[in-house]
Amino acid sequence: MLKLQAEPTFVSAVIIPSPWGDQKIKMVFKYMDTDEFESYIKNNADRQNMSNEDVIMEIASGWHEVDGEFNKENVALLCKKYHQAAAKIVNAWMENNTQARLGN
């Protein structure tokens, strides 16, 4: 059944490349409706000076299949150790929000 009131979060798999092979984690992302998403993207210029971990903390509320607690310090460590982690996480969040938006 289609829910008119969407859940506040959703889980999506994110593949992060590494020298040891692709690493798969599951991110708990914050859902944004059409207005919130458009406002977030429109105001993205304000985020140009934000760190990767700050952006991820803004769009996510947790993770699974990672050997550490979801917090700013561990997100920063993930971004430091896995070069493409931040881009892959943000892209997955954007794609999922866009797909949800296209489906409505």
PDB file of C-alpha atoms in Angstrom:
ATOM      1  CA  MET A   1       0.000   0.000   0.000  1.00  0.00           C
ATOM      2  CA  LEU A   2       1.246   3.483  -0.880  1.00  0.00           C
ATOM      3  CA  LYS A   3       1.790   5.624   2.200  1.00  0.00           C
ATOM      4  CA  LEU A   4       1.001   9.307   1.774  1.00  0.00           C
ATOM      5  CA  GLN A   5       3.215  10.086   4.760  1.00  0.00           C
ATOM      6  CA  ALA A   6       6.663   8.803   3.850  1.00  0.00           C
ATOM      7  CA  GLU A   7       8.998   7.213   6.358  1.00  0.00           C
ATOM      8  CA  PRO A   8      11.629   9.678   7.656  1.00  0.00           C
ATOM      9  CA  THR A   9      14.538   7.400   6.677  1.00  0.00           C
ATOM     10  CA  PHE A  10      15.404   4.710   4.152  1.00  0.00           C
ATOM     11  CA  VAL A  11      18.234   2.205   3.837  1.00  0.00           C
ATOM     12  CA  SER A  12      20.351   1.907   0.710  1.00  0.00           C
ATOM     13  CA  ALA A  13      23.427  -0.127  -0.165  1.00  0.00           C
ATOM     14  CA  VAL A  14      26.525   1.845  -1.121  1.00  0.00           C
ATOM     15  CA  ILE A  15      29.472   0.265  -2.907  1.00  0.00           C
ATOM     16  CA  ILE A  16      32.795   1.870  -1.993  1.00  0.00           C
ATOM     17  CA  PRO A  17      35.807   0.936  -4.140  1.00  0.00           C
ATOM     18  CA  SER A  18      39.009   0.015  -2.359  1.00  0.00           C
ATOM     19  CA  PRO A  19      42.338  -1.621  -3.195  1.00  0.00           C
ATOM     20  CA  TRP A  20      41.009  -4.761  -1.453  1.00  0.00           C
ATOM     21  CA  GLY A  21      37.880  -4.952  -3.590  1.00  0.00           C
ATOM     22  CA  ASP A  22      34.558  -3.220  -3.426  1.00  0.00           C
ATOM     23  CA  GLN A  23      33.244  -2.678   0.086  1.00  0.00           C
ATOM     24  CA  LYS A  24      29.467  -2.738   0.549  1.00  0.00           C
ATOM     25  CA  ILE A  25      27.844  -0.832   3.388  1.00  0.00           C
ATOM     26  CA  LYS A  26      24.227   0.023   4.079  1.00  0.00           C
ATOM     27  CA  MET A  27      23.492   3.659   4.833  1.00  0.00           C
ATOM     28  CA  VAL A  28      20.441   4.911   6.692  1.00  0.00           C
ATOM     29  CA  PHE A  29      19.566   8.054   4.767  1.00  0.00           C
ATOM     30  CA  LYS A  30      17.241  10.872   5.725  1.00  0.00           C
ATOM     31  CA  TYR A  31      14.303  11.196   3.364  1.00  0.00           C
ATOM     32  CA  MET A  32      13.474  14.610   1.905  1.00  0.00           C
ATOM     33  CA  ASP A  33      10.224  15.329   0.128  1.00  0.00           C
ATOM     34  CA  THR A  34      10.210  17.246  -3.154  1.00  0.00           C
ATOM     35  CA  ASP A  35      10.277  20.701  -1.565  1.00  0.00           C
ATOM     36  CA  GLU A  36      12.978  19.784   0.966  1.00  0.00           C
ATOM     37  CA  PHE A  37      15.117  18.084  -1.674  1.00  0.00           C
ATOM     38  CA  GLU A  38      14.873  21.004  -4.118  1.00  0.00           C
ATOM     39  CA  SER A  39      15.724  23.461  -1.347  1.00  0.00           C
ATOM     40  CA  TYR A  40      18.691  21.320  -0.273  1.00  0.00           C
ATOM     41  CA  ILE A  41      20.051  21.157  -3.826  1.00  0.00           C
ATOM     42  CA  LYS A  42      19.385  24.854  -4.447  1.00  0.00           C
ATOM     43  CA  ASN A  43      21.275  25.780  -1.295  1.00  0.00           C
ATOM     44  CA  ASN A  44      24.114  23.377  -2.098  1.00  0.00           C
ATOM     45  CA  ALA A  45      26.420  26.326  -2.806  1.00  0.00           C
ATOM     46  CA  ASP A  46      26.316  27.068   0.930  1.00  0.00           C
ATOM     47  CA  ARG A  47      27.770  23.611   1.534  1.00  0.00           C
ATOM     48  CA  GLN A  48      30.848  24.071  -0.650  1.00  0.00           C
ATOM     49  CA  ASN A  49      32.926  24.864   2.429  1.00  0.00           C
ATOM     50  CA  MET A  50      31.555  21.978   4.497  1.00  0.00           C
ATOM     51  CA  SER A  51      33.647  18.913   5.187  1.00  0.00           C
ATOM     52  CA  ASN A  52      32.637  15.572   3.709  1.00  0.00           C
ATOM     53  CA  GLU A  53      31.699  14.285   7.134  1.00  0.00           C
ATOM     54  CA  ASP A  54      29.459  17.297   7.808  1.00  0.00           C
ATOM     55  CA  VAL A  55      27.563  16.724   4.566  1.00  0.00           C
ATOM     56  CA  ILE A  56      27.183  13.010   5.296  1.00  0.00           C
ATOM     57  CA  MET A  57      25.972  13.736   8.827  1.00  0.00           C
ATOM     58  CA  GLU A  58      23.361  16.040   7.273  1.00  0.00           C
ATOM     59  CA  ILE A  59      21.947  13.421   4.892  1.00  0.00           C
ATOM     60  CA  ALA A  60      22.394  10.202   6.896  1.00  0.00           C
ATOM     61  CA  SER A  61      21.485   8.996  10.353  1.00  0.00           C
ATOM     62  CA  GLY A  62      23.265   5.659  10.544  1.00  0.00           C
ATOM     63  CA  TRP A  63      24.940   2.735   8.820  1.00  0.00           C
ATOM     64  CA  HIS A  64      25.096  -1.041   8.876  1.00  0.00           C
ATOM     65  CA  GLU A  65      27.946  -3.414   8.037  1.00  0.00           C
ATOM     66  CA  VAL A  66      30.602  -0.990   9.280  1.00  0.00           C
ATOM     67  CA  ASP A  67      32.783  -1.926  12.262  1.00  0.00           C
ATOM     68  CA  GLY A  68      32.242   1.334  14.104  1.00  0.00           C
ATOM     69  CA  GLU A  69      29.505   3.533  15.485  1.00  0.00           C
ATOM     70  CA  PHE A  70      27.952   6.102  13.144  1.00  0.00           C
ATOM     71  CA  ASN A  71      29.374   9.403  14.364  1.00  0.00           C
ATOM     72  CA  LYS A  72      31.243  12.331  12.872  1.00  0.00           C
ATOM     73  CA  GLU A  73      34.671  11.009  13.835  1.00  0.00           C
ATOM     74  CA  ASN A  74      34.097   7.607  12.233  1.00  0.00           C
ATOM     75  CA  VAL A  75      32.553   9.167   9.129  1.00  0.00           C
ATOM     76  CA  ALA A  76      35.685  11.335   8.821  1.00  0.00           C
ATOM     77  CA  LEU A  77      37.851   8.218   9.204  1.00  0.00           C
ATOM     78  CA  LEU A  78      35.845   6.400   6.517  1.00  0.00           C
ATOM     79  CA  CYS A  79      36.299   9.350   4.140  1.00  0.00           C
ATOM     80  CA  LYS A  80      40.027   9.498   4.909  1.00  0.00           C
ATOM     81  CA  LYS A  81      40.684   5.778   4.431  1.00  0.00           C
ATOM     82  CA  TYR A  82      38.431   5.217   1.396  1.00  0.00           C
ATOM     83  CA  HIS A  83      39.034   7.937  -1.172  1.00  0.00           C
ATOM     84  CA  GLN A  84      35.684   7.689  -2.959  1.00  0.00           C
ATOM     85  CA  ALA A  85      33.499   7.057   0.106  1.00  0.00           C
ATOM     86  CA  ALA A  86      32.044  10.558   0.418  1.00  0.00           C
ATOM     87  CA  ALA A  87      31.164  10.855  -3.268  1.00  0.00           C
ATOM     88  CA  LYS A  88      29.629   7.367  -3.373  1.00  0.00           C
ATOM     89  CA  ILE A  89      27.534   8.015  -0.251  1.00  0.00           C
ATOM     90  CA  VAL A  90      26.259  11.403  -1.417  1.00  0.00           C
ATOM     91  CA  ASN A  91      25.534  10.091  -4.915  1.00  0.00           C
ATOM     92  CA  ALA A  92      23.577   7.133  -3.502  1.00  0.00           C
ATOM     93  CA  TRP A  93      21.500   9.477  -1.348  1.00  0.00           C
ATOM     94  CA  MET A  94      20.796  11.784  -4.281  1.00  0.00           C
ATOM     95  CA  GLU A  95      19.924   8.918  -6.641  1.00  0.00           C
ATOM     96  CA  ASN A  96      17.535   7.378  -4.115  1.00  0.00           C
ATOM     97  CA  ASN A  97      15.798  10.681  -3.433  1.00  0.00           C
ATOM     98  CA  THR A  98      15.545  11.322  -7.161  1.00  0.00           C
ATOM     99  CA  GLN A  99      14.136   7.860  -7.846  1.00  0.00           C
ATOM    100  CA  ALA A 100      11.567   8.318  -5.120  1.00  0.00           C
ATOM    101  CA  ARG A 101      10.697  11.679  -6.587  1.00  0.00           C
ATOM    102  CA  LEU A 102      10.418  10.306 -10.121  1.00  0.00           C
ATOM    103  CA  GLY A 103       8.164   7.547  -8.881  1.00  0.00           C
ATOM    104  CA  ASN A 104       5.672   9.901  -7.213  1.00  0.00           C
TER     105      ASN A 104
END
